[in-house]
Tab-separated table of C-alpha atoms and ligand atoms in Angstrom:
chain	number	residue	atom	x	y	z
A	1	MET	CA	9.863	-23.514	-8.820
A	2	ASN	CA	8.626	-20.049	-7.871
A	3	THR	CA	10.844	-17.282	-8.638
A	4	ILE	CA	10.615	-13.369	-7.774
A	5	ASP	CA	8.699	-13.180	-11.179
A	6	ASP	CA	5.771	-14.929	-9.231
A	7	VAL	CA	5.742	-12.230	-6.612
A	8	LYS	CA	3.026	-9.915	-7.517
A	9	LEU	CA	1.798	-6.693	-6.366
A	10	ILE	CA	-2.108	-6.542	-6.156
A	11	GLU	CA	-4.274	-3.731	-6.153
A	12	PHE	CA	-7.468	-4.473	-4.108
A	13	PRO	CA	-10.987	-2.963	-4.870
A	14	LYS	CA	-11.379	0.236	-3.036
A	15	ILE	CA	-14.496	2.362	-2.282
A	16	PHE	CA	-13.424	5.927	-1.486
A	17	ASP	CA	-16.190	8.305	-0.701
A	18	SER	CA	-16.869	11.232	1.417
A	19	LEU	CA	-17.347	8.674	4.418
A	20	GLY	CA	-13.747	7.599	3.948
A	21	ASN	CA	-11.911	4.646	2.427
A	22	LEU	CA	-13.027	0.961	2.408
A	23	VAL	CA	-10.867	-1.808	0.913
A	24	VAL	CA	-12.045	-5.300	0.066
A	25	ILE	CA	-10.041	-8.562	-0.094
A	26	GLU	CA	-12.266	-11.708	-1.267
A	27	ASN	CA	-10.721	-15.280	-1.279
A	28	ASN	CA	-9.789	-16.511	-4.775
A	29	LYS	CA	-10.739	-13.331	-6.323
A	30	ASP	CA	-8.669	-10.458	-4.828
A	31	ILE	CA	-5.916	-12.825	-3.659
A	32	PRO	CA	-5.028	-16.180	-5.460
A	33	PHE	CA	-5.664	-18.346	-2.328
A	34	GLU	CA	-8.250	-19.079	0.445
A	35	MET	CA	-7.295	-17.420	3.799
A	36	LYS	CA	-6.780	-19.577	6.722
A	37	ARG	CA	-4.638	-17.179	8.951
A	38	ILE	CA	-4.510	-13.617	9.559
A	39	PHE	CA	-1.717	-11.954	11.640
A	40	PHE	CA	-0.307	-8.470	11.874
A	41	ILE	CA	2.980	-6.889	12.928
A	42	TYR	CA	3.279	-3.552	14.548
A	43	ASP	CA	5.710	-1.764	17.056
A	44	SER	CA	8.706	-3.159	15.250
A	45	ASP	CA	11.452	-0.600	15.284
A	46	THR	CA	12.989	0.637	12.105
A	47	SER	CA	16.267	-1.132	12.794
A	48	VAL	CA	14.638	-4.563	13.045
A	49	VAL	CA	14.671	-7.174	10.243
A	50	ARG	CA	11.828	-9.617	10.377
A	51	GLY	CA	10.696	-12.597	8.321
A	52	LYS	CA	14.334	-14.162	7.334
A	53	HIS	CA	12.616	-17.237	6.273
A	54	ALA	CA	11.044	-19.190	3.512
A	55	ASN	CA	8.030	-21.353	3.569
A	56	ARG	CA	7.721	-24.844	1.875
A	57	ASN	CA	3.940	-24.730	1.685
A	58	SER	CA	2.377	-21.326	2.734
A	59	SER	CA	1.607	-18.537	0.319
A	60	PHE	CA	1.179	-14.880	1.872
A	61	CYS	CA	-0.183	-11.429	1.061
A	62	LEU	CA	1.417	-8.693	2.939
A	63	ILE	CA	-0.346	-5.262	3.326
A	64	ASN	CA	1.023	-2.235	5.055
A	65	VAL	CA	-2.400	-1.005	6.172
A	66	CYS	CA	-0.939	1.706	8.196
A	67	GLY	CA	2.410	3.234	7.703
A	68	LYS	CA	5.369	1.746	5.580
A	69	SER	CA	7.872	-0.980	5.432
A	70	LYS	CA	9.984	-2.673	2.781
A	71	VAL	CA	10.068	-6.516	1.712
A	72	LYS	CA	13.082	-8.174	0.248
A	73	VAL	CA	12.397	-11.166	-1.821
A	74	ILE	CA	14.929	-13.656	-3.035
A	75	ASP	CA	14.286	-16.753	-5.069
A	76	LEU	CA	16.314	-20.086	-5.406
A	77	ASN	CA	18.130	-18.461	-8.569
A	78	GLY	CA	19.562	-15.934	-6.261
A	79	ASP	CA	17.631	-13.141	-7.832
A	80	GLU	CA	16.031	-10.572	-5.506
A	81	LYS	CA	13.996	-7.317	-5.561
A	82	ILE	CA	12.812	-5.072	-2.861
A	83	ILE	CA	8.988	-3.831	-2.548
A	84	THR	CA	7.972	-0.908	-0.610
A	85	LEU	CA	4.557	-1.331	1.041
A	86	ASP	CA	3.053	2.162	1.868
A	87	ARG	CA	-0.560	1.995	0.624
A	88	PRO	CA	-3.497	0.250	2.468
A	89	TYR	CA	-4.967	-1.032	-0.867
A	90	ILE	CA	-1.807	-2.695	-2.177
A	91	GLY	CA	-0.545	-6.052	-1.078
A	92	VAL	CA	2.095	-8.096	-2.233
A	93	TYR	CA	1.597	-11.802	-3.022
A	94	LEU	CA	4.463	-14.244	-2.069
A	95	PRO	CA	4.215	-17.893	-3.206
A	96	PRO	CA	5.944	-20.688	-1.350
A	97	MET	CA	9.630	-21.170	-1.242
A	98	ILE	CA	10.524	-17.361	-1.589
A	99	TRP	CA	12.861	-16.011	0.921
A	100	LYS	CA	11.600	-12.795	2.525
A	101	ASP	CA	12.915	-10.103	4.997
A	102	MET	CA	10.652	-7.257	6.296
A	103	TYR	CA	12.363	-4.236	7.317
A	104	GLU	CA	12.458	-0.266	7.622
A	105	PHE	CA	9.164	-0.428	9.515
A	106	SER	CA	8.051	3.133	10.116
A	107	ASP	CA	6.853	4.018	13.802
A	108	ASP	CA	3.147	3.713	12.605
A	109	SER	CA	3.584	0.609	10.646
A	110	ILE	CA	0.983	-2.163	10.910
A	111	LEU	CA	1.841	-4.821	8.442
A	112	LEU	CA	-1.338	-7.245	7.840
A	113	VAL	CA	-0.343	-10.668	6.654
A	114	LEU	CA	-2.898	-13.029	5.145
A	115	SER	CA	-1.828	-16.810	4.572
A	116	ASP	CA	-3.610	-19.744	2.905
A	117	GLN	CA	-2.015	-22.248	5.743
A	118	LEU	CA	-2.473	-22.442	9.412
A	119	TYR	CA	0.800	-21.957	11.408
A	120	ASP	CA	3.106	-24.839	11.156
A	121	GLU	CA	6.831	-24.213	12.450
A	122	SER	CA	7.871	-27.450	10.471
A	123	GLU	CA	7.303	-25.846	6.993
A	124	TYR	CA	9.306	-22.622	7.972
A	125	ILE	CA	12.956	-22.617	6.640
A	126	ARG	CA	14.711	-20.167	8.745
A	127	ASP	CA	18.491	-20.931	7.864
A	128	PHE	CA	19.411	-19.183	4.484
A	129	SER	CA	21.923	-21.939	3.673
A	130	ASP	CA	19.247	-24.602	4.152
A	131	TYR	CA	17.220	-22.722	1.813
A	132	ARG	CA	19.801	-22.469	-0.746
B	1	TYD	P1	8.155	-15.159	12.866
B	1	TYD	O1	7.383	-16.212	11.866
B	1	TYD	O2	9.574	-15.184	12.948
B	1	TYD	O3	7.627	-13.700	12.631
B	1	TYD	P2	8.342	-12.633	11.413
B	1	TYD	O4	8.441	-13.479	10.348
B	1	TYD	O5	7.236	-11.626	11.391
B	1	TYD	O6	9.581	-12.244	11.868
B	1	TYD	O7	7.391	-15.550	14.299
B	1	TYD	C1	7.663	-15.076	15.471
B	1	TYD	C2	7.207	-15.775	16.427
B	1	TYD	O8	6.000	-16.004	16.437
B	1	TYD	C3	7.815	-17.228	16.389
B	1	TYD	O9	8.147	-17.764	17.585
B	1	TYD	C4	6.700	-17.990	15.668
B	1	TYD	C5	5.493	-17.371	16.306
B	1	TYD	N1	4.286	-17.576	15.400
B	1	TYD	C6	3.159	-18.177	15.759
B	1	TYD	O10	3.093	-18.860	16.838
B	1	TYD	N2	2.062	-18.118	14.977
B	1	TYD	C7	2.031	-17.446	13.661
B	1	TYD	O11	1.152	-17.505	12.906
B	1	TYD	C8	3.241	-16.673	13.390
B	1	TYD	C9	3.289	-15.842	12.118
B	1	TYD	C10	4.402	-16.772	14.210
């Protein structure tokens, strides 16, 4: 069973030079899975709470490539932690069966999400009591 101890911050390789900054993410090297899906969230109001689900099979890596947001993760032991994402070269890895809420999006927030699974609504658990 995955717990919040399996939720890890990842610092990606970055090439910073006079031309600007470049960040690299390679499958099975910089993230512990093979990407099958990418989506991103922007224009979410600061009062909005997104996520509010766990996934039976999907792993994710969340990166605020612009701006800032917070992620609260909860596991089946009831343990939780809050991660602030505010640097484009830092991601948070979320394994399956971790409850997640994303919130406090800055006006300029672009939250990039990488996943190892194609979208399948049947593997989303959207009711917290079902999750518990
Ligand atoms: P949802 O998973 O609730 O987004 P968030 O976790 O950011 O709050 O998804 C919102 C809507 O978008 C929902 O109707 C499902 C749909 N959706 C897709 O069709 N494909 C996808 O890959 C994702 C992530 C969501």
